[in-house]
Structures are given as structure tokens and as C-alpha cells.
CSV table of C-alpha atoms and ligand atoms in Angstrom, one decimal:
chain,number,residue,atom,x,y,z
A,22,MET,CA,3.2,29.4,42.8
A,23,CYS,CA,-0.2,30.7,42.6
A,24,LEU,CA,1.1,33.9,44.1
A,25,VAL,CA,3.8,34.4,41.6
A,26,GLY,CA,1.4,34.1,38.9
A,27,ASN,CA,-1.1,36.6,40.5
A,28,MET,CA,1.3,39.1,41.9
A,29,THR,CA,0.0,41.9,43.8
A,30,VAL,CA,-3.6,40.2,44.1
A,31,ASP,CA,-5.3,38.8,47.0
A,32,VAL,CA,-5.5,35.0,46.7
A,33,SER,CA,-7.5,33.3,49.4
A,34,GLY,CA,-6.0,30.9,51.7
A,35,GLU,CA,-8.6,28.5,50.8
A,36,ARG,CA,-7.7,28.5,47.1
A,37,LEU,CA,-3.7,28.3,47.8
A,38,ALA,CA,-4.1,25.4,50.2
A,39,ARG,CA,-6.2,23.8,47.4
A,40,GLU,CA,-4.1,24.3,44.6
A,41,LEU,CA,-0.8,23.2,46.4
A,42,GLY,CA,-2.9,20.4,47.9
A,43,ILE,CA,-1.7,21.0,51.7
A,44,SER,CA,-4.0,21.6,54.7
A,45,HIS,CA,-4.5,25.2,55.9
A,46,SER,CA,-2.2,25.2,59.0
A,47,ARG,CA,0.7,23.6,56.5
A,48,LEU,CA,-0.1,26.8,54.2
A,49,LEU,CA,0.3,29.1,57.3
A,50,ARG,CA,3.4,27.7,58.4
A,51,SER,CA,4.8,27.9,54.9
A,52,VAL,CA,3.9,31.8,54.4
A,53,ASN,CA,5.6,32.4,58.1
A,54,LYS,CA,8.6,30.6,56.6
A,55,LEU,CA,8.9,33.0,53.6
A,56,ARG,CA,8.2,35.9,55.6
A,57,ALA,CA,10.8,34.9,57.9
A,58,ILE,CA,13.6,34.8,54.8
A,59,GLY,CA,12.0,38.3,53.4
A,60,VAL,CA,9.7,37.3,51.2
A,61,ASP,CA,6.9,40.1,51.2
A,62,ILE,CA,3.7,38.3,51.3
A,63,GLN,CA,0.6,40.5,52.6
A,64,GLY,CA,-2.5,39.6,54.3
A,65,GLU,CA,-4.3,36.8,56.0
A,66,PRO,CA,-5.9,33.5,55.3
A,67,PHE,CA,-9.5,35.1,55.2
A,68,SER,CA,-8.7,38.5,53.4
A,69,GLY,CA,-6.5,36.5,51.2
A,70,PHE,CA,-2.3,36.5,50.4
A,71,ARG,CA,-0.8,39.1,48.2
A,72,LEU,CA,2.9,38.9,46.9
A,73,GLN,CA,4.1,42.5,46.9
A,74,ARG,CA,7.0,42.0,44.5
A,75,LEU,CA,9.0,38.9,43.3
A,76,PRO,CA,11.5,38.0,46.1
A,77,ASP,CA,15.2,37.3,45.7
A,78,VAL,CA,14.6,33.8,47.3
A,79,LEU,CA,15.9,30.7,45.5
A,80,LEU,CA,12.8,28.8,45.7
A,81,PRO,CA,13.0,26.0,42.5
A,82,GLY,CA,9.3,27.5,41.7
A,83,LEU,CA,10.9,30.9,40.8
A,84,ILE,CA,14.0,29.2,39.3
A,85,THR,CA,13.2,26.2,37.2
A,86,PRO,CA,11.0,28.3,34.9
A,87,ARG,CA,14.1,30.4,34.1
A,88,LEU,CA,16.5,27.6,33.6
A,89,HIS,CA,18.4,26.8,30.1
A,90,ALA,CA,17.3,23.4,29.0
A,91,GLY,CA,20.6,21.7,30.2
A,92,LYS,CA,21.4,18.8,32.6
A,93,ILE,CA,22.7,20.6,35.6
A,94,GLY,CA,19.8,22.0,37.7
A,95,ARG,CA,17.5,19.6,36.5
A,96,ALA,CA,16.8,18.8,40.3
A,97,ILE,CA,16.9,21.3,42.7
A,98,HIS,CA,16.9,20.7,46.4
A,99,HIS,CA,16.2,24.1,48.2
A,100,LEU,CA,16.7,23.9,52.1
A,101,TYR,CA,16.2,26.9,54.1
A,102,GLU,CA,18.9,25.8,56.4
A,103,ALA,CA,21.7,23.1,56.3
A,104,ASP,CA,24.9,22.3,57.9
A,105,SER,CA,26.7,22.4,54.5
A,106,THR,CA,25.2,22.2,51.0
A,107,ASN,CA,28.2,20.3,50.1
A,108,GLY,CA,27.6,17.7,52.7
A,109,TYR,CA,24.0,17.5,52.0
A,110,ALA,CA,24.7,16.9,48.3
A,111,LEU,CA,27.5,14.3,49.5
A,112,ASP,CA,24.9,12.4,51.8
A,113,LEU,CA,22.0,12.8,48.9
A,114,ARG,CA,24.6,11.4,46.0
A,115,MET,CA,25.5,8.2,48.5
A,116,SER,CA,21.8,7.4,49.2
A,117,GLY,CA,21.3,7.3,45.7
A,118,ASP,CA,18.5,10.5,46.2
A,119,ALA,CA,20.8,12.7,43.7
A,120,GLY,CA,22.3,12.0,40.2
A,121,HIS,CA,24.3,13.8,37.6
A,122,GLY,CA,23.3,17.7,37.4
A,123,ALA,CA,21.2,17.8,41.1
A,124,VAL,CA,21.9,21.1,42.5
A,125,VAL,CA,21.6,21.7,46.2
A,126,ILE,CA,20.9,25.6,47.5
A,127,ALA,CA,20.5,26.5,51.2
A,128,GLU,CA,19.2,29.9,52.4
A,129,GLY,CA,21.9,29.6,55.1
A,130,GLN,CA,24.4,27.3,56.4
A,131,ARG,CA,25.1,26.3,60.0
A,132,ALA,CA,28.5,24.8,59.3
A,133,GLY,CA,29.5,26.0,55.6
A,134,ARG,CA,33.0,24.5,54.8
A,135,GLY,CA,35.9,26.3,53.3
A,136,ARG,CA,39.0,24.7,51.7
A,137,ARG,CA,41.6,23.0,54.0
A,138,GLY,CA,38.9,22.5,56.7
A,139,ARG,CA,38.2,26.0,57.4
A,140,THR,CA,34.9,27.6,58.0
A,141,TRP,CA,32.4,29.6,55.4
A,142,LEU,CA,30.5,32.4,57.3
A,143,SER,CA,26.9,31.9,55.9
A,144,GLU,CA,24.7,34.5,56.8
A,145,PRO,CA,21.1,33.6,56.0
A,146,CYS,CA,19.7,35.0,52.9
A,147,ALA,CA,22.9,37.1,52.2
A,148,GLY,CA,24.9,34.9,50.1
A,149,LEU,CA,24.7,32.1,47.6
A,150,TYR,CA,25.5,28.7,49.0
A,151,MET,CA,25.2,25.8,46.3
A,152,SER,CA,26.6,22.7,45.4
A,153,LEU,CA,26.4,20.9,42.1
A,154,VAL,CA,26.7,17.1,41.9
A,155,LEU,CA,28.6,15.9,38.8
A,156,GLU,CA,29.1,12.6,37.2
A,157,PRO,CA,32.1,13.4,34.8
A,158,ASP,CA,33.4,9.9,32.9
A,159,ILE,CA,37.2,11.5,33.6
A,160,SER,CA,40.5,10.7,35.3
A,161,CYS,CA,41.3,12.2,38.7
A,162,ALA,CA,44.2,14.5,37.6
A,163,LEU,CA,41.3,16.4,35.1
A,164,ALA,CA,39.0,17.0,38.3
A,165,PRO,CA,41.0,20.2,39.3
A,166,LEU,CA,40.0,21.7,35.8
A,167,LEU,CA,36.2,21.5,36.7
A,168,THR,CA,37.0,23.7,39.8
A,169,LEU,CA,38.6,26.3,37.7
A,170,GLY,CA,35.6,26.0,35.4
A,171,ALA,CA,33.2,26.7,38.5
A,172,ALA,CA,35.8,29.9,39.2
A,173,VAL,CA,35.3,30.9,35.5
A,174,ALA,CA,31.5,30.6,35.6
A,175,ALA,CA,31.3,32.3,38.8
A,176,HIS,CA,33.7,35.0,37.6
A,177,ASP,CA,31.5,35.5,34.3
A,178,ALA,CA,28.2,35.7,36.6
A,179,VAL,CA,29.1,38.4,38.7
A,180,GLU,CA,30.7,40.6,36.2
A,181,ARG,CA,27.8,40.1,34.2
A,182,VAL,CA,25.2,41.0,36.7
A,183,THR,CA,26.9,43.5,38.8
A,184,GLY,CA,29.1,45.2,36.4
A,185,LEU,CA,31.5,45.1,39.0
A,186,ALA,CA,35.4,44.2,38.0
A,187,VAL,CA,36.6,40.6,39.1
A,188,ASP,CA,39.8,38.9,39.5
A,189,VAL,CA,40.3,35.2,40.0
A,190,LYS,CA,42.9,34.4,42.7
A,191,TRP,CA,44.8,31.2,42.0
A,192,PRO,CA,42.9,28.5,42.0
A,193,ASN,CA,39.7,29.4,42.4
A,194,ASP,CA,38.8,32.7,44.8
A,195,LEU,CA,37.2,35.6,43.3
A,196,LEU,CA,38.4,38.8,44.4
A,197,VAL,CA,36.5,42.5,44.0
A,198,GLY,CA,38.7,45.3,45.2
A,199,GLN,CA,41.5,43.1,46.4
A,200,LYS,CA,38.8,41.1,49.0
A,201,LYS,CA,37.6,37.8,48.5
A,202,VAL,CA,33.7,37.4,47.6
A,203,CYS,CA,33.5,33.9,46.6
A,204,GLY,CA,35.1,30.4,47.0
A,205,VAL,CA,34.6,27.1,45.4
A,206,LEU,CA,35.2,23.8,47.3
A,207,SER,CA,35.1,20.5,45.5
A,208,GLU,CA,34.8,17.3,46.8
A,209,LEU,CA,35.6,13.9,45.0
A,210,GLN,CA,34.4,10.6,45.1
A,211,ALA,CA,37.0,8.2,43.1
A,212,GLU,CA,37.7,4.7,42.5
A,213,LEU,CA,41.4,4.2,42.0
A,214,ASP,CA,42.1,6.8,39.1
A,215,HIS,CA,38.3,7.6,38.1
A,216,VAL,CA,35.9,10.1,39.2
A,217,SER,CA,32.7,8.4,40.5
A,218,SER,CA,31.2,11.8,41.5
A,219,MET,CA,32.0,15.1,42.3
A,220,VAL,CA,30.4,18.0,44.5
A,221,ILE,CA,31.3,21.3,43.3
A,222,GLY,CA,30.3,23.7,46.5
A,223,ILE,CA,30.4,27.5,45.4
A,224,GLY,CA,29.8,30.3,48.0
A,225,ILE,CA,29.1,34.0,47.1
A,226,ASN,CA,29.2,36.6,49.2
A,227,VAL,CA,26.2,38.5,47.7
A,228,ASN,CA,24.5,41.1,50.2
A,229,GLN,CA,26.3,41.1,53.5
A,230,GLU,CA,26.3,44.4,54.8
A,231,ARG,CA,29.5,43.7,57.1
A,232,PHE,CA,31.8,41.0,58.4
A,233,PRO,CA,33.3,40.0,61.5
A,234,PRO,CA,36.5,41.9,62.4
A,235,GLU,CA,38.6,38.8,61.8
A,236,LEU,CA,37.5,38.7,58.0
A,237,GLU,CA,36.7,42.4,57.3
A,238,GLY,CA,40.2,43.2,55.9
A,239,ARG,CA,40.0,40.3,53.5
A,240,ALA,CA,36.3,39.4,52.8
A,241,SER,CA,34.0,41.5,51.3
A,242,SER,CA,30.6,41.3,49.4
A,243,LEU,CA,28.9,42.3,46.2
A,244,ARG,CA,26.9,44.5,47.9
A,245,ILE,CA,29.3,46.5,49.8
A,246,GLN,CA,31.5,46.7,46.4
A,247,ALA,CA,28.6,48.0,43.9
A,248,GLY,CA,27.0,49.8,46.7
A,249,VAL,CA,23.5,48.4,46.0
A,250,PRO,CA,22.0,45.2,46.7
A,251,GLN,CA,22.5,42.3,44.3
A,252,SER,CA,20.0,39.7,43.1
A,253,ARG,CA,21.1,36.3,44.0
A,254,VAL,CA,18.4,34.6,41.8
A,255,GLU,CA,20.3,36.2,38.6
A,256,LEU,CA,23.6,35.5,39.7
A,257,PHE,CA,22.5,31.8,40.4
A,258,LEU,CA,20.9,31.5,36.7
A,259,ALA,CA,23.9,33.2,35.1
A,260,PHE,CA,26.3,30.9,36.7
A,261,LEU,CA,24.6,27.6,35.8
A,262,ALA,CA,24.2,28.6,32.3
A,263,GLY,CA,28.0,29.4,32.0
A,264,PHE,CA,29.1,26.7,34.0
A,265,GLU,CA,26.9,24.4,32.1
A,266,ARG,CA,28.6,25.7,28.3
A,267,LEU,CA,32.2,25.3,30.1
A,268,TYR,CA,31.3,21.7,31.3
A,269,GLU,CA,29.9,20.4,27.9
A,270,SER,CA,32.5,21.6,26.0
A,271,PHE,CA,35.2,20.5,28.5
A,272,LEU,CA,33.7,16.9,27.8
A,273,SER,CA,33.5,17.2,24.1
A,274,GLU,CA,36.8,19.0,23.4
A,275,GLY,CA,38.9,18.8,26.5
A,276,PRO,CA,40.3,21.3,28.9
A,277,GLU,CA,41.3,24.0,26.3
A,278,ALA,CA,38.3,26.5,27.0
A,279,ILE,CA,38.6,26.2,30.6
A,280,ILE,CA,42.3,27.0,30.5
A,281,VAL,CA,41.9,29.9,27.9
A,282,ARG,CA,38.8,31.8,30.1
A,283,TRP,CA,40.7,31.4,33.4
A,284,THR,CA,43.9,32.8,31.8
A,285,GLU,CA,41.6,35.7,30.7
A,286,ALA,CA,40.0,36.2,34.0
A,287,SER,CA,42.8,36.0,36.4
A,288,SER,CA,45.5,38.4,36.7
A,289,PHE,CA,47.3,35.6,38.4
A,290,ALA,CA,47.9,33.7,35.3
A,291,PHE,CA,51.2,35.2,34.2
A,292,GLY,CA,54.1,37.9,35.6
A,293,ARG,CA,52.9,37.5,39.2
A,294,THR,CA,55.5,37.3,41.9
A,295,ILE,CA,53.7,34.6,44.3
A,296,GLU,CA,54.3,31.7,47.0
A,297,ILE,CA,52.2,28.6,47.4
A,298,ASP,CA,52.0,26.2,49.9
A,299,ASP,CA,50.7,22.8,48.2
A,300,LEU,CA,50.8,21.1,51.5
A,301,VAL,CA,54.2,19.3,50.4
A,302,ARG,CA,56.2,22.2,49.6
A,303,ARG,CA,56.4,25.8,49.5
A,304,VAL,CA,57.0,27.4,45.9
A,305,ARG,CA,58.1,30.8,45.2
A,306,GLY,CA,58.7,32.5,41.9
A,307,VAL,CA,57.0,34.3,39.0
A,308,THR,CA,53.6,32.5,37.4
A,309,GLU,CA,53.9,31.6,33.7
A,310,GLY,CA,50.4,30.1,32.8
A,311,LEU,CA,48.6,27.2,33.2
A,312,ASN,CA,49.9,23.6,32.1
A,313,PRO,CA,47.4,21.7,29.7
A,314,LEU,CA,46.2,19.8,32.7
A,315,GLY,CA,45.5,23.3,34.7
A,316,ALA,CA,48.3,23.4,37.1
A,317,LEU,CA,49.9,26.8,37.5
A,318,ARG,CA,53.7,27.0,36.0
A,319,ILE,CA,56.0,28.7,38.6
A,320,ARG,CA,59.4,30.0,37.3
A,321,GLN,CA,61.6,30.0,40.4
A,322,GLN,CA,64.5,32.0,41.2
A,323,ASP,CA,67.2,29.4,40.0
A,324,GLY,CA,65.2,29.3,36.3
A,325,THR,CA,63.4,25.9,37.0
A,326,VAL,CA,59.8,25.8,36.7
A,327,GLN,CA,57.4,24.0,38.9
A,328,GLU,CA,53.9,23.2,38.0
A,329,VAL,CA,51.6,23.4,41.3
A,330,TYR,CA,47.9,22.0,41.2
A,331,SER,CA,46.6,23.0,44.1
A,332,GLY,CA,47.5,24.9,47.7
A,333,ASP,CA,47.3,28.3,49.5
A,334,VAL,CA,48.6,31.4,48.2
A,335,LEU,CA,50.6,32.7,51.3
A,336,TYR,CA,52.2,35.9,49.3
A,337,TRP,CA,51.4,37.6,45.8
A,338,GLU,CA,52.5,41.0,44.6
B,126,LIG,C1,36.8,28.5,50.4
B,126,LIG,O1,37.4,28.1,51.4
B,126,LIG,O2,37.2,29.6,49.4
B,126,LIG,C2,35.9,27.5,49.6
B,126,LIG,C3,34.4,28.1,50.3
B,126,LIG,C4,33.3,27.2,49.6
B,126,LIG,C5,32.0,27.7,50.3
B,126,LIG,C6,31.0,26.8,49.7
B,126,LIG,S1,29.2,27.7,50.4
B,126,LIG,C7,28.4,26.3,49.5
B,126,LIG,C8,29.3,25.1,49.6
B,126,LIG,N1,29.0,24.4,51.0
B,126,LIG,C9,29.8,24.2,52.0
B,126,LIG,O3,30.0,24.0,52.8
B,126,LIG,N2,31.0,25.1,51.4
B,126,LIG,C10,30.9,25.2,49.8
């Protein structure tokens, strides 16, 4: 972080290695790793290294000083590459190396997980790939509300940082210009009816310039939609602050704030004709808001109302 504190100034390799408490060869390896992910570090050990401008890299040293004083983000595990940040966070949790509030961020994922066994394309340094470890003292029935909360926090962060108009497609996809720019995957560890821990994984397509043909019609990035590159660091900070607020209000006052905010953010809350597959059945009808546990109410053609907690939207208009 010596370079961040001395922007555009040459700092000798010797001083950097000394202050970081590492060998010269380790310093060189670290500099090369940072260069490989796009950090603009000029120079060499003898003349000194120089950071040209603050990089949009999610290094804890850049992020931590700007974090709000909450519990979420107290421990940040930054990886240049992971199979899946959700998998990594689950392993850390199982081995006792991550407690409530730990956040895993990766610059890229080799095997990013999507909902229902799908994959999540995770181009290195282009997207935001992160997982939060939570230990809420709640029943399993309330867990989906935290996933809705993550979608709301991502919605608010993207709107605030990019100025784009964002919709939340039920239950937790973010759409910009009818294309998906963000998804949420929650994985639960539970005992009977009680949540022992939960990993919430959020993937945001930030600076991708193109998508493979099979995704092009459905997926997009904030950069494509806004026409200019966007800051992953600012999105991360805004997301974490917003999610922490919703999480605290959920624990102290119950689900209402999440339900109200989700309803304001999503055009799917009311009056949409929709068909959902929830793995047990297909429900088709017109949406009538969320129930107090966060399930989507759908009025079917015969006048009855079904409440759906999770599923895939097969059709909407
Ligand atoms: C979806 O299918 O919409 C959910 C996608 C969730 C992707 C994120 S990226 C970070 C975290 N790690 C994963 O392997 N998946 C989630």
C-alpha cells in the first residue's frame, strides 16, 4: 500500500520489500501479478516503482479504508482467481476460517456457479464476483428474504454508481435494457429449521465488452449499457453499505423494509403476466406483490392465488 500512499512517485524496490516484509523476488512476483490484472505500475526495482493511477482492483488495502464500520466486510479474502467464490466461502466457513461478515472476492472464476446448476461466466477483472458469509439467527423460512435483500442492495448500488435504470426480475436478477447484468446465488447450511450459516454470492457484469453468441441476447454489462467503463470498487462499496443497512433492519425490525424496497425496485411486483417453474409445478397468472415472507403472489386465471417462494421465470410480459 506504500504505492497507494505515494501516487505517481517512484518508490524503490528495496523500500517496498522492507515495508511489506517480503523478499525482492516475492515483491517482483507481486508486482507482475498486479500488472497482469491491469494495475498500471511503471518502473523496476532499481529505479523504483510508480503507481500511475488508482486501479479498479478489489484489493483489501484499497477497499478496507473506505468501508463503513459495519460487520459485513470485516474480513475480506481477495483472490486473483477462484473456482467459485461461493465454494471458497463455504470451505472457509466449514474449516472455521470465516465467520459472520466475511467477504470473498475474486478477480475471476474458473467455475462460477449460477442458479440451478448453471454456470456463471466470470471473465477476469471484468465483473464483480463476491460471496458474503452470514450467520443470521433465523428460521429457514426467512432465508429467501436475505437473497431478495441482496438483489435490492445490488439494484441500488448499480443505479447510484452508474445512473442506469435497473429493474429486478423476480426473484433476484437485475435487468438493464431487458438484459441480465447481475444474478444472486444463495447457499444455505441449516439444522432442521434453523439457519446455521448462509453464503450469498453476487455476480455483476461490470466491464465486459462482449458476450458469447449464446448469451448475447440475454446478458449484458453495465459498460455496454452505459457506454463507458464502470468502477467495480465503487459498486462493491455501495453494495456492501446498502446490504448491511437492510440486513440490520431485517434483524431488528423484520422483513418489511426488504419487501417494501424490493416492491419499489421491481416492475415484476404487480400486474405482470408471468409463468414460473418452481421445480414442483408451473404457475401462470398476474403478479400481486410479495407476501410477508417474500413469496410472490400470483393470481391465476381461475381467480385463486398461488404463493411462490423461488423458481425460474419461464415467461413474462
Ligand atoms: C444466477 O444464476 O443468476 C446466479 C449467479 C451468481 C453468480 C455469483 S458470482 C459470485 C458467486 N460465486 C459463484 O460461483 N456464483 C456467485
